Short mmCIF file of C-alpha atoms and ligand atoms in Angstrom, two decimals:
data_model
loop_
_atom_site.label_atom_id
_atom_site.label_comp_id
_atom_site.label_asym_id
_atom_site.label_seq_id
_atom_site.Cartn_x
_atom_site.Cartn_y
_atom_site.Cartn_z
CA UNK A 1 -0.04 0.01 0.09
CA UNK A 2 1.28 3.44 -0.89
CA UNK A 3 0.62 5.32 2.26
CA UNK A 4 0.94 9.01 2.41
CA UNK A 5 3.13 10.35 5.12
CA UNK A 6 1.97 12.95 7.63
CA UNK A 7 3.80 16.31 7.41
CA UNK A 8 3.08 17.62 10.91
CA UNK A 9 0.35 19.20 12.96
CA UNK A 10 -0.11 21.86 10.17
CA UNK A 11 -1.34 19.03 7.95
CA UNK A 12 -4.26 18.43 10.33
CA UNK A 13 -4.82 22.22 10.68
CA UNK A 14 -4.99 22.68 6.90
CA UNK A 15 -7.41 19.79 6.51
CA UNK A 16 -9.58 21.05 9.37
CA UNK A 17 -9.89 24.46 7.77
CA UNK A 18 -10.51 23.02 4.32
CA UNK A 19 -13.07 20.48 5.58
CA UNK A 20 -14.94 22.98 7.62
CA UNK A 21 -15.34 25.22 4.56
CA UNK A 22 -16.40 22.24 2.43
CA UNK A 23 -19.15 21.35 4.87
CA UNK A 24 -20.41 24.95 5.05
CA UNK A 25 -20.23 25.19 1.21
CA UNK A 26 -22.43 22.17 0.75
CA UNK A 27 -24.90 23.46 3.37
CA UNK A 28 -25.20 27.03 1.88
CA UNK A 29 -25.64 25.65 -1.70
CA UNK A 30 -28.04 22.93 -0.64
CA UNK A 31 -31.12 24.48 -2.24
CA UNK A 32 -29.43 26.20 -5.13
CA UNK A 33 -30.19 25.12 -8.74
CA UNK A 34 -26.52 24.77 -9.62
CA UNK A 35 -24.68 21.39 -9.73
CA UNK A 36 -21.96 21.30 -7.18
CA UNK A 37 -18.54 19.91 -8.21
CA UNK A 38 -15.57 19.07 -6.15
CA UNK A 39 -12.04 19.23 -7.75
CA UNK A 40 -9.17 17.98 -5.76
CA UNK A 41 -6.07 18.80 -7.92
CA UNK A 42 -3.43 17.23 -5.70
CA UNK A 43 -5.60 14.47 -4.33
CA UNK A 44 -3.09 12.04 -2.71
CA UNK A 45 -4.42 8.58 -1.69
CA UNK A 46 -7.30 9.67 0.55
CA UNK A 47 -5.56 8.65 3.68
CA UNK A 48 -2.59 10.06 5.68
CA UNK A 49 -0.42 8.02 8.01
CA UNK A 50 1.52 9.46 10.94
CA UNK A 51 5.02 8.21 11.90
CA UNK A 52 3.52 6.12 14.77
CA UNK A 53 1.08 4.45 12.38
CA UNK A 54 -2.02 6.50 13.13
CA UNK A 55 -4.27 7.05 10.15
CA UNK A 56 -6.49 9.94 9.31
CA UNK A 57 -8.54 11.14 6.34
CA UNK A 58 -6.85 13.12 3.55
CA UNK A 59 -8.69 15.70 1.51
CA UNK A 60 -10.21 13.17 -0.87
CA UNK A 61 -11.77 11.07 1.84
CA UNK A 62 -12.92 14.19 3.78
CA UNK A 63 -14.86 15.26 0.62
CA UNK A 64 -16.33 11.81 -0.05
CA UNK A 65 -17.53 11.30 3.51
CA UNK A 66 -19.03 14.81 3.96
CA UNK A 67 -22.60 14.58 5.24
CA UNK A 68 -23.97 16.37 2.12
CA UNK A 69 -22.88 15.34 -1.32
CA UNK A 70 -21.45 16.98 -4.36
CA UNK A 71 -22.89 16.18 -7.79
CA UNK A 72 -19.50 15.21 -9.14
CA UNK A 73 -15.99 14.60 -7.77
CA UNK A 74 -12.80 15.02 -9.82
CA UNK A 75 -9.52 13.79 -8.27
CA UNK A 76 -6.07 14.47 -9.99
CA UNK A 77 -2.91 12.86 -8.69
CA UNK A 78 0.23 12.49 -10.75
CA UNK A 79 1.84 9.57 -8.81
CA UNK A 80 0.31 6.39 -10.33
CA UNK A 81 0.62 4.34 -7.19
CA UNK A 82 -1.24 6.91 -5.27
CA UNK A 83 -3.91 7.42 -7.85
CA UNK A 84 -4.43 3.66 -7.89
CA UNK A 85 -4.80 3.58 -4.14
CA UNK A 86 -7.28 6.29 -4.28
CA UNK A 87 -9.24 4.59 -7.06
CA UNK A 88 -9.30 1.32 -5.05
CA UNK A 89 -10.60 3.15 -1.99
CA UNK A 90 -13.45 4.61 -4.07
CA UNK A 91 -14.21 1.24 -5.59
CA UNK A 92 -14.22 -0.57 -2.20
CA UNK A 93 -15.71 2.06 0.14
CA UNK A 94 -17.75 4.44 -2.08
CA UNK A 95 -19.09 2.13 -4.77
CA UNK A 96 -22.54 3.72 -4.49
CA UNK A 97 -21.21 7.07 -5.76
CA UNK A 98 -18.44 5.62 -8.01
CA UNK A 99 -20.38 6.80 -11.12
CA UNK A 100 -20.01 10.46 -10.13
CA UNK A 101 -16.25 10.28 -9.41
CA UNK A 102 -13.30 10.44 -11.69
CA UNK A 103 -9.62 9.78 -10.74
CA UNK A 104 -7.03 10.99 -13.19
CA UNK A 105 -3.44 10.16 -13.00
CA UNK A 106 -2.10 13.28 -14.49
CA UNK A 107 -0.38 16.67 -14.00
CA UNK A 108 -2.73 18.93 -12.04
CA UNK A 109 -2.25 22.03 -14.24
CA UNK A 110 -3.06 20.20 -17.44
CA UNK A 111 -5.94 18.13 -16.15
CA UNK A 112 -7.59 20.84 -14.15
CA UNK A 113 -7.46 23.18 -17.21
CA UNK A 114 -9.10 20.43 -19.32
CA UNK A 115 -11.79 19.68 -16.66
CA UNK A 116 -12.64 23.37 -16.46
CA UNK A 117 -12.91 23.78 -20.19
CA UNK A 118 -15.25 20.79 -20.38
CA UNK A 119 -17.77 22.25 -17.88
CA UNK A 120 -20.60 24.63 -18.68
CA UNK A 121 -20.13 26.97 -15.85
CA UNK A 122 -23.51 28.73 -16.16
CA UNK A 123 -25.14 25.65 -14.50
CA UNK A 124 -22.32 24.59 -12.18
CA UNK A 125 -20.36 25.70 -9.10
CA UNK A 126 -17.19 24.12 -7.77
CA UNK A 127 -14.97 23.92 -4.77
CA UNK A 128 -11.26 23.38 -5.76
CA UNK A 129 -8.37 22.46 -3.55
CA UNK A 130 -4.79 23.24 -4.70
CA UNK A 131 -2.85 21.28 -2.06
CA UNK A 132 0.57 20.95 -3.63
CA UNK A 133 3.81 20.31 -1.68
CA UNK A 134 5.86 22.77 -3.60
CA UNK A 135 5.72 25.24 -6.62
CA UNK A 136 3.68 22.96 -8.95
CA UNK A 137 0.76 25.38 -9.44
CA UNK A 138 1.18 27.56 -12.55
CA UNK A 139 -0.12 31.09 -12.43
CA UNK A 140 -1.88 30.32 -15.80
CA UNK A 141 -3.90 27.59 -14.09
CA UNK A 142 -5.04 30.17 -11.45
CA UNK A 143 -6.05 32.50 -14.36
CA UNK A 144 -8.11 29.69 -15.91
CA UNK A 145 -9.77 29.00 -12.55
CA UNK A 146 -10.54 32.74 -12.01
CA UNK A 147 -12.16 33.04 -15.46
CA UNK A 148 -14.86 30.54 -14.62
CA UNK A 149 -16.50 32.95 -12.16
CA UNK A 150 -17.78 29.84 -10.57
CA UNK A 151 -15.00 28.28 -8.45
CA UNK A 152 -14.06 28.90 -4.90
CA UNK A 153 -10.50 27.89 -4.35
CA UNK A 154 -8.25 27.05 -1.41
CA UNK A 155 -4.60 27.37 -2.30
CA UNK A 156 -1.84 26.11 -0.11
CA UNK A 157 0.76 28.59 -1.31
CA UNK A 158 4.36 27.07 -0.99
CA UNK A 159 5.77 29.94 1.17
CA UNK A 160 8.99 28.38 2.32
CA UNK A 161 9.76 26.88 -1.12
CA UNK A 162 9.41 30.35 -2.57
CA UNK A 163 11.47 31.93 0.21
CA UNK A 164 14.32 29.42 -0.53
CA UNK A 165 14.38 30.82 -4.11
CA UNK A 166 14.78 34.35 -2.92
CA UNK A 167 18.21 34.54 -1.46
CA UNK A 168 19.33 37.61 0.54
CA UNK A 169 22.20 38.20 -1.90
CA UNK A 170 19.91 38.78 -4.92
CA UNK A 171 21.34 35.81 -6.77
CA UNK A 172 17.92 34.59 -7.99
CA UNK A 173 18.81 34.19 -11.61
CA UNK A 174 18.49 30.30 -11.48
CA UNK A 175 14.93 30.56 -10.00
CA UNK A 176 13.57 33.47 -12.16
CA UNK A 177 11.59 31.22 -14.50
CA UNK A 178 10.03 29.15 -11.65
CA UNK A 179 9.09 32.28 -9.68
CA UNK A 180 7.59 33.97 -12.82
CA UNK A 181 5.47 30.76 -13.44
CA UNK A 182 4.41 30.70 -9.74
CA UNK A 183 3.65 34.45 -9.40
CA UNK A 184 2.55 35.27 -12.86
CA UNK A 185 5.08 37.97 -13.66
CA UNK A 186 8.41 39.42 -12.55
CA UNK A 187 7.01 42.16 -10.18
CA UNK A 188 8.43 40.10 -7.29
CA UNK A 189 11.93 41.41 -8.25
CA UNK A 190 11.11 44.98 -7.45
CA UNK A 191 8.79 44.03 -4.63
CA UNK A 192 11.39 41.94 -2.73
CA UNK A 193 14.67 43.48 -3.71
CA UNK A 194 16.29 46.91 -3.49
CA UNK A 195 19.55 48.31 -4.82
CA UNK A 196 22.41 47.36 -2.61
CA UNK A 197 23.61 50.74 -1.11
CA UNK A 198 27.10 49.31 -0.34
CA UNK A 199 27.77 48.81 -4.01
CA UNK A 200 27.16 52.27 -5.23
CA UNK A 201 30.94 52.54 -5.66
CA UNK A 202 30.70 50.02 -8.52
CA UNK A 203 28.21 52.35 -10.38
CA UNK A 204 31.15 54.31 -11.52
CA UNK A 205 32.87 51.38 -13.06
CA UNK A 206 32.11 50.86 -16.70
CA UNK A 207 33.01 47.18 -16.71
CA UNK A 208 30.38 45.71 -14.38
CA UNK A 209 31.58 42.26 -13.45
CA UNK A 210 29.82 39.13 -12.27
CA UNK A 211 30.38 40.07 -8.60
CA UNK A 212 28.55 43.36 -9.15
CA UNK A 213 25.73 41.78 -11.06
CA UNK A 214 24.88 39.14 -8.42
CA UNK A 215 25.26 41.71 -5.47
CA UNK A 216 23.61 44.64 -7.15
CA UNK A 217 20.38 43.94 -5.17
CA UNK A 218 19.60 42.82 -1.71
CA UNK A 219 16.53 41.37 -0.32
CA UNK A 220 14.21 43.63 1.54
CA UNK A 221 11.08 41.63 2.35
CA UNK A 222 9.71 40.52 5.73
CA UNK A 223 7.24 37.60 5.78
CA UNK A 224 4.23 39.89 6.24
CA UNK A 225 5.24 41.90 3.15
CA UNK A 226 5.63 38.71 1.16
CA UNK A 227 2.26 37.61 2.44
CA UNK A 228 0.60 40.86 1.44
CA UNK A 229 2.22 40.71 -2.01
CA UNK A 230 0.88 37.21 -2.66
CA UNK A 231 -2.63 38.32 -1.72
CA UNK A 232 -2.31 41.41 -3.95
CA UNK A 233 -1.19 39.19 -6.83
CA UNK A 234 -4.22 36.90 -6.36
CA UNK A 235 -6.42 39.96 -6.28
CA UNK A 236 -5.25 40.93 -9.80
CA UNK A 237 -7.11 37.82 -11.16
CA UNK A 238 -9.74 36.91 -8.52
CA UNK A 239 -12.55 39.40 -7.77
CA UNK A 240 -12.50 38.40 -4.09
CA UNK A 241 -9.61 37.11 -1.89
CA UNK A 242 -9.48 36.67 1.81
CA UNK A 243 -7.20 39.12 3.62
CA UNK A 244 -6.73 36.65 6.42
CA UNK A 245 -4.71 33.73 4.83
CA UNK A 246 -3.16 31.47 7.49
CA UNK A 247 0.54 30.63 7.84
CA UNK A 248 0.95 27.09 8.51
CA UNK A 249 4.12 26.44 10.58
CA UNK A 250 6.21 23.51 11.55
CA UNK A 251 7.06 22.72 15.23
CA UNK A 252 10.09 25.00 14.99
CA UNK A 253 7.66 27.84 14.23
CA UNK A 254 8.92 28.20 10.72
CA UNK A 255 6.39 29.34 8.02
CA UNK A 256 5.90 26.49 5.63
CA UNK A 257 2.82 27.45 3.67
CA UNK A 258 0.35 30.29 3.28
CA UNK A 259 -3.23 28.90 3.13
CA UNK A 260 -5.11 31.28 0.91
CA UNK A 261 -8.81 31.46 -0.13
CA UNK A 262 -10.15 33.05 -3.33
CA UNK A 263 -13.58 33.38 -4.88
CA UNK A 264 -13.94 33.64 -8.69
CA UNK A 265 -17.73 34.37 -8.48
CA UNK A 266 -18.47 37.99 -9.38
CA UNK A 267 -21.75 38.26 -7.45
CA UNK A 268 -21.20 40.42 -4.39
CA UNK A 269 -23.84 38.39 -2.47
CA UNK A 270 -22.06 35.08 -3.21
CA UNK A 271 -18.67 36.71 -2.29
CA UNK A 272 -20.02 38.07 0.99
CA UNK A 273 -21.35 34.63 2.18
CA UNK A 274 -18.21 32.72 0.99
CA UNK A 275 -15.83 35.17 2.47
CA UNK A 276 -17.52 35.52 5.80
CA UNK A 277 -17.48 31.69 6.19
CA UNK A 278 -13.90 31.43 5.12
CA UNK A 279 -12.72 34.27 7.30
CA UNK A 280 -14.61 32.94 10.29
CA UNK A 281 -12.81 29.54 9.87
CA UNK A 282 -9.42 31.19 9.21
CA UNK A 283 -9.81 33.41 12.31
CA UNK A 284 -10.27 30.68 14.78
C1 SAM B 301 0.34 17.61 -0.09
S1 SAM B 301 -0.02 16.15 -1.04
C2 SAM B 301 -1.73 16.24 -1.18
C3 SAM B 301 -2.45 15.69 -0.01
C4 SAM B 301 -3.93 15.53 -0.15
N1 SAM B 301 -4.60 16.74 -0.53
C5 SAM B 301 -4.47 15.02 1.17
O1 SAM B 301 -5.02 15.78 1.96
O2 SAM B 301 -4.38 13.80 1.38
C6 SAM B 301 0.35 16.61 -2.62
C7 SAM B 301 0.06 15.53 -3.69
O3 SAM B 301 0.26 15.98 -4.94
C8 SAM B 301 0.84 15.06 -5.78
N2 SAM B 301 1.53 15.79 -6.86
C9 SAM B 301 2.72 16.42 -6.95
N3 SAM B 301 2.91 17.07 -8.04
C10 SAM B 301 1.78 16.87 -8.86
C11 SAM B 301 1.30 17.38 -10.05
N4 SAM B 301 2.03 18.14 -10.91
N5 SAM B 301 0.11 17.05 -10.45
C12 SAM B 301 -0.76 16.29 -9.69
N6 SAM B 301 -0.41 15.80 -8.51
C13 SAM B 301 0.84 16.16 -8.11
C14 SAM B 301 1.83 14.31 -4.87
O4 SAM B 301 2.06 12.97 -5.30
C15 SAM B 301 1.07 14.25 -3.56
O5 SAM B 301 0.25 13.15 -3.44
#
């Protein structure tokens, strides 16, 4: 069996937040005419195992066991052993709703884009979970999600993975493509770096060398600034984004992820309801 390993107490915290929103979402949309769709883009196996062998439900199982049901469930997982384990769990434990589930062993960006393009969003609403370990989510995928005007999304933003690509020295050349893909443009360069005042002497030299180039800028970005930048970036494509994203930390108190919530629906009424539920959960 391909068991999924537990990351730490932040894993449980993340799933509690997500599942509480999922249950509220199904309750609020209970009497609406729209079909309700669940999309788990980094689905895992459905189960998570701690180091001492304790098992608890992963996002896929949380969605499948919720008291109220979605009209369709899409799961995407690119690890074939994990996707098979998830499919087996659905076959064995959820056979009565198997016909309204689909498990894809695929890249999340590609498959989610395809799923979105195949749905008529006038008649459907979706809850989407982007629960990646690292920098897998492309900005273009977020743009596609936002354009549906019908999806609520929880995005586990890879805060520490991004921080590791932003060295204090300004030597980020090797990570530029990845950061642009993650954040949608190169505005992070001016947002997180400033001219290195100690190097003004070199300005007078015509022949700027490698040392100068890689030390020209120094990092000037505290975690709260980085957090606010991420939210501002999301607001450039989503009409409504929670201003209360949650840092998930490890037991050494280091920030690992930023759990963000965004609404693509343009209706102020829908935004107000979704945002107040999400903020209430994030505030606890
Ligand atoms: C943090 S885990 C997800 C855990 C899951 N949401 C849960 O609660 O059980 C991330 C998962 O994404 C999968 N993955 C990594 N890169 C992927 C990609 N590009 N497309 C789809 N799945 C991917 C990994 O194999 C892993 O199972």
